[in-house]
Coordinates of C-alpha atoms in Angstrom, one line a residue:
Chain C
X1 CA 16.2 12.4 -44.8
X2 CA 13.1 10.3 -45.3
X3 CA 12.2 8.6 -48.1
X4 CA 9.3 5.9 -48.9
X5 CA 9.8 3.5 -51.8
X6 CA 6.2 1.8 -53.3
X7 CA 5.2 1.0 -49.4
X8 CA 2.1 -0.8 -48.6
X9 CA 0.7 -1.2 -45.0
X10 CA -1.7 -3.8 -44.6
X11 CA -3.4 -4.2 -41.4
X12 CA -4.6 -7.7 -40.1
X13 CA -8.3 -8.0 -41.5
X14 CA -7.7 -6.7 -45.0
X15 CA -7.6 -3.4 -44.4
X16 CA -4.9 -1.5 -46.3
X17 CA -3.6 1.9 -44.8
X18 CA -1.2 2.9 -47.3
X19 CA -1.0 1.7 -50.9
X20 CA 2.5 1.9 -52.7
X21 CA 3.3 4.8 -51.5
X22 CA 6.5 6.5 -52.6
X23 CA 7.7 10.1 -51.0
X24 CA 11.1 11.8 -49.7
X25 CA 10.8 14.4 -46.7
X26 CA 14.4 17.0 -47.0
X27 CA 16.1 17.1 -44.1
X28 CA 15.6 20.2 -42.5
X29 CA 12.2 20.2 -44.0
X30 CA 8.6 21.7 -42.0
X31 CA 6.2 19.2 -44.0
X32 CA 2.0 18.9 -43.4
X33 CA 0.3 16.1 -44.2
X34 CA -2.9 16.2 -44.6
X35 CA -6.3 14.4 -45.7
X36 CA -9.5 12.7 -43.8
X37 CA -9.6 10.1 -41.6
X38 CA -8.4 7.0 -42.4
X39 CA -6.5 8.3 -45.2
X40 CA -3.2 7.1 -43.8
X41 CA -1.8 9.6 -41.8
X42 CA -1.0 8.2 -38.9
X43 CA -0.1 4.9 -40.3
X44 CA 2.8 7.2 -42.3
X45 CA 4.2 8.4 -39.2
X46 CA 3.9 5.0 -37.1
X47 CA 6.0 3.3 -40.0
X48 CA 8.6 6.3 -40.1
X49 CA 8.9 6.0 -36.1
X50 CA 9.1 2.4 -36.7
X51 CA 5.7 1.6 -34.3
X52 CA 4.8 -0.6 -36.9
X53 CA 6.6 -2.4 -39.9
X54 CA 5.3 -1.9 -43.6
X55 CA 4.0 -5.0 -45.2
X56 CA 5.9 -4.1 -48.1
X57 CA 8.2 -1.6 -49.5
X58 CA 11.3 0.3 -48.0
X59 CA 11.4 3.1 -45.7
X60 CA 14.5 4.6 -45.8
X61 CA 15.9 7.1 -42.6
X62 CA 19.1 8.6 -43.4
X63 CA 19.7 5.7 -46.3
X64 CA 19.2 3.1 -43.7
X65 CA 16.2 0.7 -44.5
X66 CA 14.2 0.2 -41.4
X67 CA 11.5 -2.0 -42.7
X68 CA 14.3 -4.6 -41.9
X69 CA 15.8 -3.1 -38.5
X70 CA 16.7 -6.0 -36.4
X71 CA 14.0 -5.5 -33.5
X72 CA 16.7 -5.3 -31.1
X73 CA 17.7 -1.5 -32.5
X74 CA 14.6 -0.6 -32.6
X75 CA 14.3 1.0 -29.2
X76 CA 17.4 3.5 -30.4
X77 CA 15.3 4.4 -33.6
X78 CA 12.9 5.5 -31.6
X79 CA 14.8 7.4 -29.4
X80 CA 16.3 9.5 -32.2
X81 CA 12.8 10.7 -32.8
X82 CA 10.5 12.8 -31.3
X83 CA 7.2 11.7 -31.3
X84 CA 4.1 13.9 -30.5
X85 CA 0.6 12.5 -30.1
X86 CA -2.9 13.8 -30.3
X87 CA -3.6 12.5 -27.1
X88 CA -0.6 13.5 -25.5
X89 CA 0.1 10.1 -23.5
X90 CA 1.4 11.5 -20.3
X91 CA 2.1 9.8 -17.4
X92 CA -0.7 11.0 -14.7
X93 CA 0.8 9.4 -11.7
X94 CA 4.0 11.1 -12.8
X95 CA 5.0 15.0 -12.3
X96 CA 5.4 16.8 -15.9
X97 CA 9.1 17.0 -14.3
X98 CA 9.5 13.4 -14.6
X99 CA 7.2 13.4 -17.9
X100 CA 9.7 15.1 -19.3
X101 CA 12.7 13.5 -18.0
X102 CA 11.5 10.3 -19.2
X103 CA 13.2 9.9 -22.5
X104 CA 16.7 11.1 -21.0
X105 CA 16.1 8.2 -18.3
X106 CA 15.5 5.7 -20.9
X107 CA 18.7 6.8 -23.0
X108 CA 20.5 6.6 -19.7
X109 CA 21.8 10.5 -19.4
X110 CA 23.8 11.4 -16.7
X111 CA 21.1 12.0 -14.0
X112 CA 23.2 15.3 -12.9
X113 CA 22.2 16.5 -16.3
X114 CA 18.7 16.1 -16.2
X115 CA 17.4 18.8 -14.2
X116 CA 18.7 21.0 -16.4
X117 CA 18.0 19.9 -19.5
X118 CA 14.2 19.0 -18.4
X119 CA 14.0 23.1 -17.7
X120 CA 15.7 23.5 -20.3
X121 CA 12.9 21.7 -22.4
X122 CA 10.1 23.6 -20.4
X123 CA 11.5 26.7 -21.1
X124 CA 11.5 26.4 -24.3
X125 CA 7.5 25.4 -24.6
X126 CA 6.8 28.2 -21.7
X127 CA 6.2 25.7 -18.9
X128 CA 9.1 26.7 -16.4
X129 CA 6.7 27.0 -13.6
X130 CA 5.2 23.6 -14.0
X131 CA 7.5 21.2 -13.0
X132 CA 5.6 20.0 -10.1
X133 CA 2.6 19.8 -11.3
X134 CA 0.4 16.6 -12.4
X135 CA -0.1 16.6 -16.3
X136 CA -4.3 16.1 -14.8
X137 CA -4.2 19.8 -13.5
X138 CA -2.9 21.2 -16.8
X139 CA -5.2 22.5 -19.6
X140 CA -5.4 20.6 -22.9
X141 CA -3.4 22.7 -24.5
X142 CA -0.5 22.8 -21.5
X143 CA -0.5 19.0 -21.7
X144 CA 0.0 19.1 -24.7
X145 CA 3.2 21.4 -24.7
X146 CA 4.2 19.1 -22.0
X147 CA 4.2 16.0 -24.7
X148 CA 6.3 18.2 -27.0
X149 CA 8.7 19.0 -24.3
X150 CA 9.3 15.1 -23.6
X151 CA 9.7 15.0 -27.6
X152 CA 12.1 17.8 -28.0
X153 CA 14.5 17.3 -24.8
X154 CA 16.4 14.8 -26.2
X155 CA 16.9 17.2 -29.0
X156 CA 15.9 14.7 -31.9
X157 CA 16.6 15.5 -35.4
X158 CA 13.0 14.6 -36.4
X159 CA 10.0 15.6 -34.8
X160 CA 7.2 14.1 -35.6
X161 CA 3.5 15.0 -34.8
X162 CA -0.2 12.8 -35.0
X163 CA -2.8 15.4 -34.7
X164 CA -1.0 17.6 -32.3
X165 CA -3.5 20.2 -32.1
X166 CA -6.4 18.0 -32.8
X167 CA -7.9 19.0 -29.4
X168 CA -7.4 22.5 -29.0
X169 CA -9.0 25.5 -30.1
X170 CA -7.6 27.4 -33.2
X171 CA -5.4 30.1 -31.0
X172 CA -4.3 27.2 -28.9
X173 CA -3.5 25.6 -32.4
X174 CA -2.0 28.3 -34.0
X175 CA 0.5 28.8 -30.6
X176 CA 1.5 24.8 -30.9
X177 CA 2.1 25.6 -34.6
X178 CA 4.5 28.2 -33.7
X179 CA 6.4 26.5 -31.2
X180 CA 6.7 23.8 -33.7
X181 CA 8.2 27.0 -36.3
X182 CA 10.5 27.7 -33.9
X183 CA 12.1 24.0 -33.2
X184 CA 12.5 24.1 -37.5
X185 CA 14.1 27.1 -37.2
X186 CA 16.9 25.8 -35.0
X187 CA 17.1 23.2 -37.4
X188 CA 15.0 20.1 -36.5
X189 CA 13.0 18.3 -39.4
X190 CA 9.1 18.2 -39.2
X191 CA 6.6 16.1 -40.2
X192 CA 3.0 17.0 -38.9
X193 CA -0.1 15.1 -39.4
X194 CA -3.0 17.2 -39.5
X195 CA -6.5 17.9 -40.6
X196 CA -7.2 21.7 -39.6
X197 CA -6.8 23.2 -43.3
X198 CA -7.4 26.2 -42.0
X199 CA -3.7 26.2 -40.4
X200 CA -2.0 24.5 -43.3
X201 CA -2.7 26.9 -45.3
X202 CA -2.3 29.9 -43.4
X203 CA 1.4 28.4 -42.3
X204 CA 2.7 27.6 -46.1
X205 CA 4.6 24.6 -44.9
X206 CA 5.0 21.9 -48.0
X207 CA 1.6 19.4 -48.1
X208 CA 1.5 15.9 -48.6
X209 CA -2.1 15.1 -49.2
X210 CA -3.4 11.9 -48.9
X211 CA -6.4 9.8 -50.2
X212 CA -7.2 6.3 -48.8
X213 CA -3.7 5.2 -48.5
X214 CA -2.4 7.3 -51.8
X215 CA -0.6 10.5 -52.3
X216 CA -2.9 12.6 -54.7
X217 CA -1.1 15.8 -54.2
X218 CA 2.0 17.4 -53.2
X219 CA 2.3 20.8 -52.3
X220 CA 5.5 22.4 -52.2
X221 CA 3.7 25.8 -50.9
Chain E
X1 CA 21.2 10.3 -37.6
X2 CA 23.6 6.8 -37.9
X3 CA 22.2 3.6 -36.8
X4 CA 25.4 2.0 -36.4
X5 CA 26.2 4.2 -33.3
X6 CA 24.3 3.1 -30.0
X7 CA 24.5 6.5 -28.9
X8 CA 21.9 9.3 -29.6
X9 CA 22.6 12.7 -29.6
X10 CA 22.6 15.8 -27.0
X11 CA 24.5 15.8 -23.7
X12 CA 26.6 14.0 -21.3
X13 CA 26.0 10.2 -21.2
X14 CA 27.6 8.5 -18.1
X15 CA 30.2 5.5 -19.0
X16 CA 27.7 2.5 -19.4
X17 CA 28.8 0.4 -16.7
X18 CA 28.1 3.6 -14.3
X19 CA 24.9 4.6 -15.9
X20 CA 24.0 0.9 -16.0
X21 CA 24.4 0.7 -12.3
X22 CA 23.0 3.9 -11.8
X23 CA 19.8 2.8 -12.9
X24 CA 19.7 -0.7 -12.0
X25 CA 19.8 1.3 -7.8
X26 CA 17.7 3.7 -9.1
X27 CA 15.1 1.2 -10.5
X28 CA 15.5 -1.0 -7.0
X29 CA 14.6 2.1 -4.6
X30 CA 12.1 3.3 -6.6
X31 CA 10.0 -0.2 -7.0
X32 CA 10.2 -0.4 -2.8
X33 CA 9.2 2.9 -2.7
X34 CA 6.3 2.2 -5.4
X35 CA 5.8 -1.5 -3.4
X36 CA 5.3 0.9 0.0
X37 CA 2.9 2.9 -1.2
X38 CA 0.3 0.0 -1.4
X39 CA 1.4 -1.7 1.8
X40 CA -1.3 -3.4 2.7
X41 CA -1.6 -5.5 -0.9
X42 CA 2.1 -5.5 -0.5
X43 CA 2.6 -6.9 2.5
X44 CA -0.5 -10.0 1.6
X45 CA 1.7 -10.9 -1.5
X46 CA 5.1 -10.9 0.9
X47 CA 3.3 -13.0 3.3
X48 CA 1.5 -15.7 1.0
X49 CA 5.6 -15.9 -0.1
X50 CA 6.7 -16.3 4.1
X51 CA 4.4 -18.6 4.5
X52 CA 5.3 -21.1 1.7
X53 CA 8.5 -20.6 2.0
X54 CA 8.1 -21.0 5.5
X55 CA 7.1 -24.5 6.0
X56 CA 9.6 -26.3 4.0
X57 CA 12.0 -24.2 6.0
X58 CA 10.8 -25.3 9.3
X59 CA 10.4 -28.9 8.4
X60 CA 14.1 -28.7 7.0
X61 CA 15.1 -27.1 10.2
X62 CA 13.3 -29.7 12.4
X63 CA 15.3 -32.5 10.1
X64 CA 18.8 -31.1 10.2
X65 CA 18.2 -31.3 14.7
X66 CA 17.0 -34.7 14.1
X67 CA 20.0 -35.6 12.0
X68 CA 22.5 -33.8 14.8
X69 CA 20.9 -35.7 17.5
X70 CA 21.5 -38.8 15.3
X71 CA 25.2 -37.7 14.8
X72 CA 25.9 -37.7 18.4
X73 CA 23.8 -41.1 19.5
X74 CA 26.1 -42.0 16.6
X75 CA 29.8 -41.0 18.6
X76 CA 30.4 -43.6 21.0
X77 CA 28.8 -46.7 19.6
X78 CA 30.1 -49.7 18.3
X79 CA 30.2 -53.0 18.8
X80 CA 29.6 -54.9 22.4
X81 CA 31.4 -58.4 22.5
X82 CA 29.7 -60.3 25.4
X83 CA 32.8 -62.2 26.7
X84 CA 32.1 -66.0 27.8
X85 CA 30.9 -66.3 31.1
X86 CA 33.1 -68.6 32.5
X87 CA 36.4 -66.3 30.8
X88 CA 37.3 -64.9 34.3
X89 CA 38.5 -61.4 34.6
X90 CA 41.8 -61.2 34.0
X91 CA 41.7 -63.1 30.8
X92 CA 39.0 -60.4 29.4
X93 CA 41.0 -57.8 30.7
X94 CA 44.1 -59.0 29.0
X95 CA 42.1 -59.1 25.6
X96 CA 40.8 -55.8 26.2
X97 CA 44.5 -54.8 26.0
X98 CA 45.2 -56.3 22.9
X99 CA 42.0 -54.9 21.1
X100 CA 43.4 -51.7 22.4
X101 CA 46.3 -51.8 19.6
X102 CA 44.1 -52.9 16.6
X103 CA 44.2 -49.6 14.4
X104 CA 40.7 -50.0 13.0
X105 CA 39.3 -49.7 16.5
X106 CA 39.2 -46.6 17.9
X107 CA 38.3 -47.0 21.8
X108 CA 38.0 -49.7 23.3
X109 CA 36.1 -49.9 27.2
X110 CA 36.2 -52.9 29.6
X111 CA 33.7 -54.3 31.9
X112 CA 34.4 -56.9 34.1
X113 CA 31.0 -58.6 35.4
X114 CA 30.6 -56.7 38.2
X115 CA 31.0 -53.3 36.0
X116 CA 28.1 -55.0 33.4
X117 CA 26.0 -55.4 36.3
X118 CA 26.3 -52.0 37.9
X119 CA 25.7 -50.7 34.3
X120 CA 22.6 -52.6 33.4
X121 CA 20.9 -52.0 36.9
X122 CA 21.9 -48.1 36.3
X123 CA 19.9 -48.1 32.4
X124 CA 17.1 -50.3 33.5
X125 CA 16.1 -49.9 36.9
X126 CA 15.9 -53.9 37.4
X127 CA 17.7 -53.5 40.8
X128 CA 15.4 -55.8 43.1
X129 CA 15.0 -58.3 40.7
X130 CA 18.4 -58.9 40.4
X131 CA 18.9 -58.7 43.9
X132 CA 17.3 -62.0 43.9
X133 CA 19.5 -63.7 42.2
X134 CA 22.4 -65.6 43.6
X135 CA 25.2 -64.9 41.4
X136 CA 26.2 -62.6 38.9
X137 CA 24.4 -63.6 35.8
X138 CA 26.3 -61.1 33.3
X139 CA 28.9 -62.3 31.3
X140 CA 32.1 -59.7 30.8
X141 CA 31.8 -57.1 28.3
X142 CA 34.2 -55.2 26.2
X143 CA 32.6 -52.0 24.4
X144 CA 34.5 -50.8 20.9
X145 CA 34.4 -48.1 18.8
X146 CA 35.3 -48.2 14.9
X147 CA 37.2 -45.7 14.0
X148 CA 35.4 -45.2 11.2
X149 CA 32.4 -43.7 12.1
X150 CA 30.1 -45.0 9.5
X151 CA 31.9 -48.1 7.7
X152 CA 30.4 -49.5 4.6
X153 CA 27.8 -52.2 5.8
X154 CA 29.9 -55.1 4.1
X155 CA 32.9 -53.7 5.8
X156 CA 31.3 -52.5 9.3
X157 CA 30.1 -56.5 9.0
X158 CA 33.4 -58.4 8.3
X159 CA 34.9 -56.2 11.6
X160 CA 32.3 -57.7 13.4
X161 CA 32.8 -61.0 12.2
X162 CA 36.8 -61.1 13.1
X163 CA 35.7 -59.6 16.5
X164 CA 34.1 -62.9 16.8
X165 CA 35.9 -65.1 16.1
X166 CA 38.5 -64.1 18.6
X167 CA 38.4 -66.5 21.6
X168 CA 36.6 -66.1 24.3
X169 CA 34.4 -63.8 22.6
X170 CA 30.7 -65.5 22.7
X171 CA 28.5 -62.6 21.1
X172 CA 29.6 -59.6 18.8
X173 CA 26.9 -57.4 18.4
X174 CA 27.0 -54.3 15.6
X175 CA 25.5 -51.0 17.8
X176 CA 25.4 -49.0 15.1
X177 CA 22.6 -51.1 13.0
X178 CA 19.6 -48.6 14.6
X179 CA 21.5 -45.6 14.1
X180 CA 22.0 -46.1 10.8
X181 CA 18.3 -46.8 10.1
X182 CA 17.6 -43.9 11.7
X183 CA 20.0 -42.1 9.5
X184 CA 18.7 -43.6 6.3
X185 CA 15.4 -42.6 7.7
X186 CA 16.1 -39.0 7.9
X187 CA 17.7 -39.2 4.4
X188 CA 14.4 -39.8 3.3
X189 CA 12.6 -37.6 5.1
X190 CA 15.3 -34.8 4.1
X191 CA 13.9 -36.0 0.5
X192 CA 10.7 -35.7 1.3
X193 CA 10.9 -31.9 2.7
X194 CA 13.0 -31.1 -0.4
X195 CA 10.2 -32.4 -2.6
X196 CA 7.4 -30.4 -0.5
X197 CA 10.0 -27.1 -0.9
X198 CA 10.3 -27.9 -4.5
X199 CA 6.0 -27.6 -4.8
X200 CA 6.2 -24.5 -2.8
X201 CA 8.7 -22.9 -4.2
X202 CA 6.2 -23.2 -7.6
X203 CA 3.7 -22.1 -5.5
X204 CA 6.1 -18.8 -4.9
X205 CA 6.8 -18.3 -8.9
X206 CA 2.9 -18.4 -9.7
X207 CA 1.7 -16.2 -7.0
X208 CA 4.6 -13.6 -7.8
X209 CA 3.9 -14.3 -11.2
X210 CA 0.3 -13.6 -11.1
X211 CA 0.7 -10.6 -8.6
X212 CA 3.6 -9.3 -11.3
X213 CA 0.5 -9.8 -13.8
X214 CA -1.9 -7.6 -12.0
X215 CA 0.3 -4.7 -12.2
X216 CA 1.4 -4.9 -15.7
X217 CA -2.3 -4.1 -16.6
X218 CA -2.1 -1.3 -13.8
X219 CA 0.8 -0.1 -15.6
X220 CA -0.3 -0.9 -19.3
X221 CA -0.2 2.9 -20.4
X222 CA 3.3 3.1 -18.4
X223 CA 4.9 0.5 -20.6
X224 CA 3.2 1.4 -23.8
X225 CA 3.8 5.2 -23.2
X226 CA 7.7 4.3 -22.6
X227 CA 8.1 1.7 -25.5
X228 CA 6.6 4.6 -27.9
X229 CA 9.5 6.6 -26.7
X230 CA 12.2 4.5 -27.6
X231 CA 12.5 2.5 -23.9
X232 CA 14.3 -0.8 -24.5
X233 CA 12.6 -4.4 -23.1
X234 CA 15.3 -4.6 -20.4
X235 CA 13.6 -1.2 -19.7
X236 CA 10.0 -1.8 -19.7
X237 CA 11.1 -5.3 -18.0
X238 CA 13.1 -3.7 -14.8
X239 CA 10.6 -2.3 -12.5
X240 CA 8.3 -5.6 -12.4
X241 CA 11.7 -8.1 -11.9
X242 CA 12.5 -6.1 -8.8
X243 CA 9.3 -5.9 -7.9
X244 CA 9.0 -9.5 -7.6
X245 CA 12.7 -9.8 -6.2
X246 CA 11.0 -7.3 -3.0
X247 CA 8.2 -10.1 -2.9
X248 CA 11.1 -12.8 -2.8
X249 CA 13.3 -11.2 -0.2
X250 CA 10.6 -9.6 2.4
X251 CA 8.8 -13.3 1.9
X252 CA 12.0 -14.8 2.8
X253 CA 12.8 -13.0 5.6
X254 CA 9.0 -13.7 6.6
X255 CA 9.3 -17.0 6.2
X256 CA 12.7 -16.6 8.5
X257 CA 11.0 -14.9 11.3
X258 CA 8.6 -17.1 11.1
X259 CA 10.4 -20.1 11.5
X260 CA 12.6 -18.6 14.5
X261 CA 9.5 -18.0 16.4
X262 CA 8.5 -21.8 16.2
X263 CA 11.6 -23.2 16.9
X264 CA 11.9 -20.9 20.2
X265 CA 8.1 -21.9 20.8
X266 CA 9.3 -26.0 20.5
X267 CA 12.4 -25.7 22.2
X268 CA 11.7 -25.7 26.0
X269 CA 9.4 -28.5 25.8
X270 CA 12.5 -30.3 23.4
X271 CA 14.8 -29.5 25.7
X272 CA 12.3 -30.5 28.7
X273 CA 12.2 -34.2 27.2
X274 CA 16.1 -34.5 26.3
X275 CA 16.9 -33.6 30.1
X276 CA 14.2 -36.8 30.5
X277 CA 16.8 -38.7 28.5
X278 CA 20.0 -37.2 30.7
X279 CA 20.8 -35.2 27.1
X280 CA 21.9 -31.5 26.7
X281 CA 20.3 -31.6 23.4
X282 CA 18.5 -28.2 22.2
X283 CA 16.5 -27.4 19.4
X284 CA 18.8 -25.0 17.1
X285 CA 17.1 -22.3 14.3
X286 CA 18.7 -22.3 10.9
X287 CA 22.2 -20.3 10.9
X288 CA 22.6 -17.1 9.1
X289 CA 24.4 -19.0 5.8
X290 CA 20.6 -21.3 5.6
X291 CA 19.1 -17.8 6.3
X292 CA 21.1 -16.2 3.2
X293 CA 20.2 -19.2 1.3
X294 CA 16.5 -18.4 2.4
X295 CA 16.5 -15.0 0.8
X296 CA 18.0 -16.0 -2.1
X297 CA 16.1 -18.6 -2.9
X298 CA 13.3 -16.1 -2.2
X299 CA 15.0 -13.6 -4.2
X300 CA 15.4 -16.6 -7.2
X301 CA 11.7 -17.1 -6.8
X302 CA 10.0 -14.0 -6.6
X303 CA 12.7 -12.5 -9.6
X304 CA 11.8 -15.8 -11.2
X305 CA 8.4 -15.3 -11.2
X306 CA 8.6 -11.3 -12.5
X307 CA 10.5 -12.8 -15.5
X308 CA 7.5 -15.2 -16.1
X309 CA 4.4 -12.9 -16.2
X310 CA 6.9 -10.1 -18.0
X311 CA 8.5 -12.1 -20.4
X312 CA 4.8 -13.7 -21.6
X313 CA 3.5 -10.0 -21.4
X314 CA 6.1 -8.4 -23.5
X315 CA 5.5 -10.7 -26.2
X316 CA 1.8 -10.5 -26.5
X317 CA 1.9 -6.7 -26.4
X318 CA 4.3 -6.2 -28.6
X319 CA 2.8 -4.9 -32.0
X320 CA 6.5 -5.3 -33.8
X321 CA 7.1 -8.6 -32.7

C-alpha cells in the first residue's frame, strides 16, 4: 500500500530527517515504528500524509507518486487518511460533537448523515456520552480517543498515528493500543509512531526502527 | 484508495451543487452567528465601514439634488429675443406666430411691452422707480424654448444666431449659458465625490482586511487543525470572506442609515429656502436601487478585503507551498 523508494527529507537549515530511505507498509498491515527523537518518525508519517514533500525520492500510495501530487489534490489525500497526533489538536471552542464531525464537513457529507455517523465514531472509542462536552473537560486520555474518533469517522483506509499515547500512562496506553487492534481488525492499515518499547513489544506488531533518518532494523514480529 | 476519483469513501455524499450550497448557507449563518458573539468589536469594525462609506454617499446624494434642481431651472429656458423698441405690437405678435411653426423650437411665449414690464417689476421689485418714468422703457419680448434641451454649444449658438438675424429682432440672448455652467460644474464635482469614494472605499478593503487579519491569528490552530485533515483552501478561506462580506453589508446599511438621518436633518431648512425662491424643491435620500448598490459595494469591499488578508495568509502558512 505504501512504499518509500531512496527518500531524503531535508529540512531548511541543513538538517536532514530522513536519509534514502526505502520501505513498503502491506496493506492491511498493523506496523510500529520506532526509535529516539529525532530519528525520523514523524517526518515518515508527515511525508506519507503528504504534510510535507520529500526533498527527494518517491513515495508511493497505492502506486500513485505523491511527492509530485499537484497541490490542488492534496486536500483529498489527506482526507483519505486518518491522522492521529500526540497532541491531539482538538478544537477547544468546538464540542467533541463537532470535533468529530469536522472531517465529514470538510468532505461535504450529507449533513443528515452526520449525526449518525459522529455517534457512530464515538461509539466505537467509548465516548457516546460526550458529545456535548468541551474537549478542555476531558482527560488526556478521552481527548485523545476523541482525536482518533475524528480520524476514524470518515472510515480511512489508513490510519496513521505520531505518538498517540505519548501522554498517557501505560494502562491508558495499552487501552489506545487496543482500540487501534480493533480498527486493524476490521481491516484498516496502521502505521504507528511510537517510542514506548514496552508496548511494542508486548503487542507483536511488525517494527520499523529507525536511526537518525535510517532504517537499521525491520522487525517482522 | 484512487486518486483519480474526487470522492472519498463511506456514506452518502449530497450531489455537489446541493452540498456546495449547503455549506456555502451554512458557512454564512454560522460566521454572523460567530460575528455576534463579539458584538461590541463587531459592531466598531461595521461602523468604521458606515462611516466611510457614508460620506461619499451623502456627498453623492447632496450632488444628484443639486443636479435635479439644475434639471428643472433647465425646462423652460431658452433664448429671449428683445424685439426693437419701436416694432409695435402687432408686428411682434405676428412674428411670435411664425416662430411658433419653426420645428426646432419648442414653445415659444410673447410679451408685448406692457407684459415685459409687469414681468420685470414682478422679479425685481423696481416698482417705484419705474413709476417715475414716463413711458414704457421695455422693448417687446418673445421667450423660446429649443426643443432640444441641451444642444451642442456650436449648434445651441448657430440657433441663436438665425434668431437674430430675423428682423425686428434687436438682441438674442442664449438662457441656458449659466445653466450649463452649472451643469458642467456638478460634473466635476460628481468627479470629485467619486474620487473621495474611490479613497474610501480603500480605506474599507484595508480596515476589513486588517480586521480579517486579527482573526486569522485568533483562528491560527482552526485553520491549521483543518488543513491537517484534509480541508481544501476554499475551506479554510470561507469563514473569513463572509466574515468580511458581514462587515461590508452591516457597514453599508450603516452608512445608509446614516445618510437618511442627514438628509431628513437638511431637508426642512432646504425646503425653508426653496419656498424663499417660490420653488417646491425638497431634498430627496438615495432610492432603494443606490441603496442596493450601497450594500453591494459594501459587500464588494468588505468580501474584497477578506480575500486580501486570506489570500496573503494562506500562502505564507502554507508549509507545501
Amino acid at each position: 500500500m505504501i512504499r518509500l523508494d531512496r527518500v531524503s527529507k531535508r529540512y531548511p537549515g541543513g538538517h536532514e530527517a530522513l536519509t534514502e530511505l526505502s520501505l513498503e507498509i502491506p496493506r492491511g498491515s498493523f506496523t510500529f515504528i520506532t526509535g529516539h527523537s529525532g530519528a525520523g518518525k514523524s517526518t515518515l508519517l508527515k511525508l506519507i500524509a503528504l504534510l510535507e514533500r520529500p526533498t527527494r525520492g518517491q513515495v508511493l500510495v497505492d502506486g500513485c507518486n505523491i511527492a509530485r501530487l499537484p497541490r490542488r489534490r492534496i486536500p483529498a489525500h489527506r482526507r483519505r487518511i486518518g491522522m492521529i497526533f500526540q497532541d491531539h489538536r482538538l478544537l477547544h471552542d468546538r464540542t467533541v460533537f463537532d470535533n468529530v464531525a469536522l472531517p465529514l464537513v470538510i468532505a461535504g457529507a450529507d449533513p443528515r448523515e452526520i449525526p449518525r455517523r459522529v455517534r457512530a465514531a464515538l461509539d466505537r472509542v467509548g465516548l457516546l456520552g460526550q458529545e456535548r462536552a468541551r474537549p478542555i473537560t476531558l482527560s488526556s486520555g478521552e481527548q485523545q480517543r476523541v482525536g482518533i474518533a475524528r480520524a476514524v469517522v470518515n472510515r480511512p483506509d489508513l490510519l496513521l498515528a505520531d505518538e498517540p499515547t505519548g501522554n498517557l500512562d501505560p494502562d491508558l496506553s495499552r487501552e489506545i493500543m487496543h482500540l487501534f487492534e480493533r480498527f486493524h481488525a476490521r481491516g484498516t492499515t496502521i502505521l504507528i509512531a511510537t517510542h514506548d518499547l514496552a508496548l511494542v513489544r508486548e503487542l507483536r506488531h511488525p517494527v520499523i526502527r529507525l536511526q537518525h533518518g535510517r532504517l537499521v532494523e525491520r522487525d517482522a514480529a | 484508495m484512487k486518486h483519480a476519483t474526487g470522492t472519498g469513501h463511506g456514506g452518502r455524499r449530497l450531489t455537489p451543487p446541493l452540498a456546495w450550497l449547503h455549506h456555502h448557507l451554512h458557512t454564512l449563518l454560522d460566521t454572523l452567528g460567530r460575528l455576534s458573539h463579539t458584538p461590541l468589536p463587531t459592531l466598531m469594525t461595521c461602523a468604521v465601514v458606515g462611516v466611510a462609506l457614508a460620506l461619499p454617499t451623502v456627498m453623492l446624494t447632496l450632488v444628484h439634488n443639486l443636479q435635479r434642481l439644475g434639471g428643472a431651472w433647465q425646462a423652460g429656458v431658452g433664448y429671449t429675443l428683445f424685439l426693437d423698441p419701436g416694432l409695435p405690437d402687432d408686428k411682434a405678435a405676428r412674428l411670435a406666430e411664425r416662430l411658433r411653426h419653426w420645428p426646432e423650437l419648442a414653445a415659444v411665449r410673447f410679451l408685448d411691452r406692457a407684459a415685459a414690464r409687469r414681468d420685470f417689476e414682478r422679479l425685481s421689485g423696481f416698482h417705484d422707480a419705474l413709476e417715475a418714468l414716463d413711458e414704457n422703457p421695455f422693448p417687446p419680448v418673445i421667450l423660446v424654448t429649443p426643443a432640444d434641451p441641451d444642444p451642442a454649444p456650436e449648434r445651441g449658438e448657430a440657433l441663436r444666431r438665425r434668431l437674430a438675424a430675423l428682423p425686428g429682432v434687436d438682441l438674442a440672448q442664449f438662457d441656458l449659458q449659466w445653466v450649463r455652467r452649472f451643469r458642467a460644474l456638478m460634473a466635476i464635482l460628481e468627479r470629485g465625490v467619486w474620487a473621495v469614494g474611490c479613497l474610501l472605499g480603500l480605506a474599507v478593503l484595508f480596515v476589513v482586511g486588517n480586521t480579517i487579519r486579527l482573526e486569522i491569528g485568533n483562528r491560527r490552530e482552526e485553520i491549521e487543525v483543518t488543513r491537517l485533515i484534509g480541508a481544501t483552501e476554499g475551506f479554510v478561506r470561507r469563514p473569513f470572506l463572509y466574515m468580511g462580506f458581514w462587515y461590508g453589508v452591516v457597514g453599508g446599511l450603516l452608512a445608509g442609515l446614516l445618510e437618511e438621518v442627514l438628509i431628513l436633518w437638511l431637508a426642512p431648512p432646504v425646503a425653508h429656502l426653496a419656498r424663499l425662491y417660490g420653488s417646491d424643491f425638497r431634498l430627496q435620500g438615495m432610492g432603494p436601487a443606490a441603496l442596493l448598490a450601497l450594500l453591494a459595494t459594501g459587500a464588494v469591499l468588505g468580501w474584497g478585503g477578506a480575500w486580501l488578508a486570506v489570500g496573503r495568509h494562506l500562502r505564507r502558512s502554507d508549509p507545501l507551498a
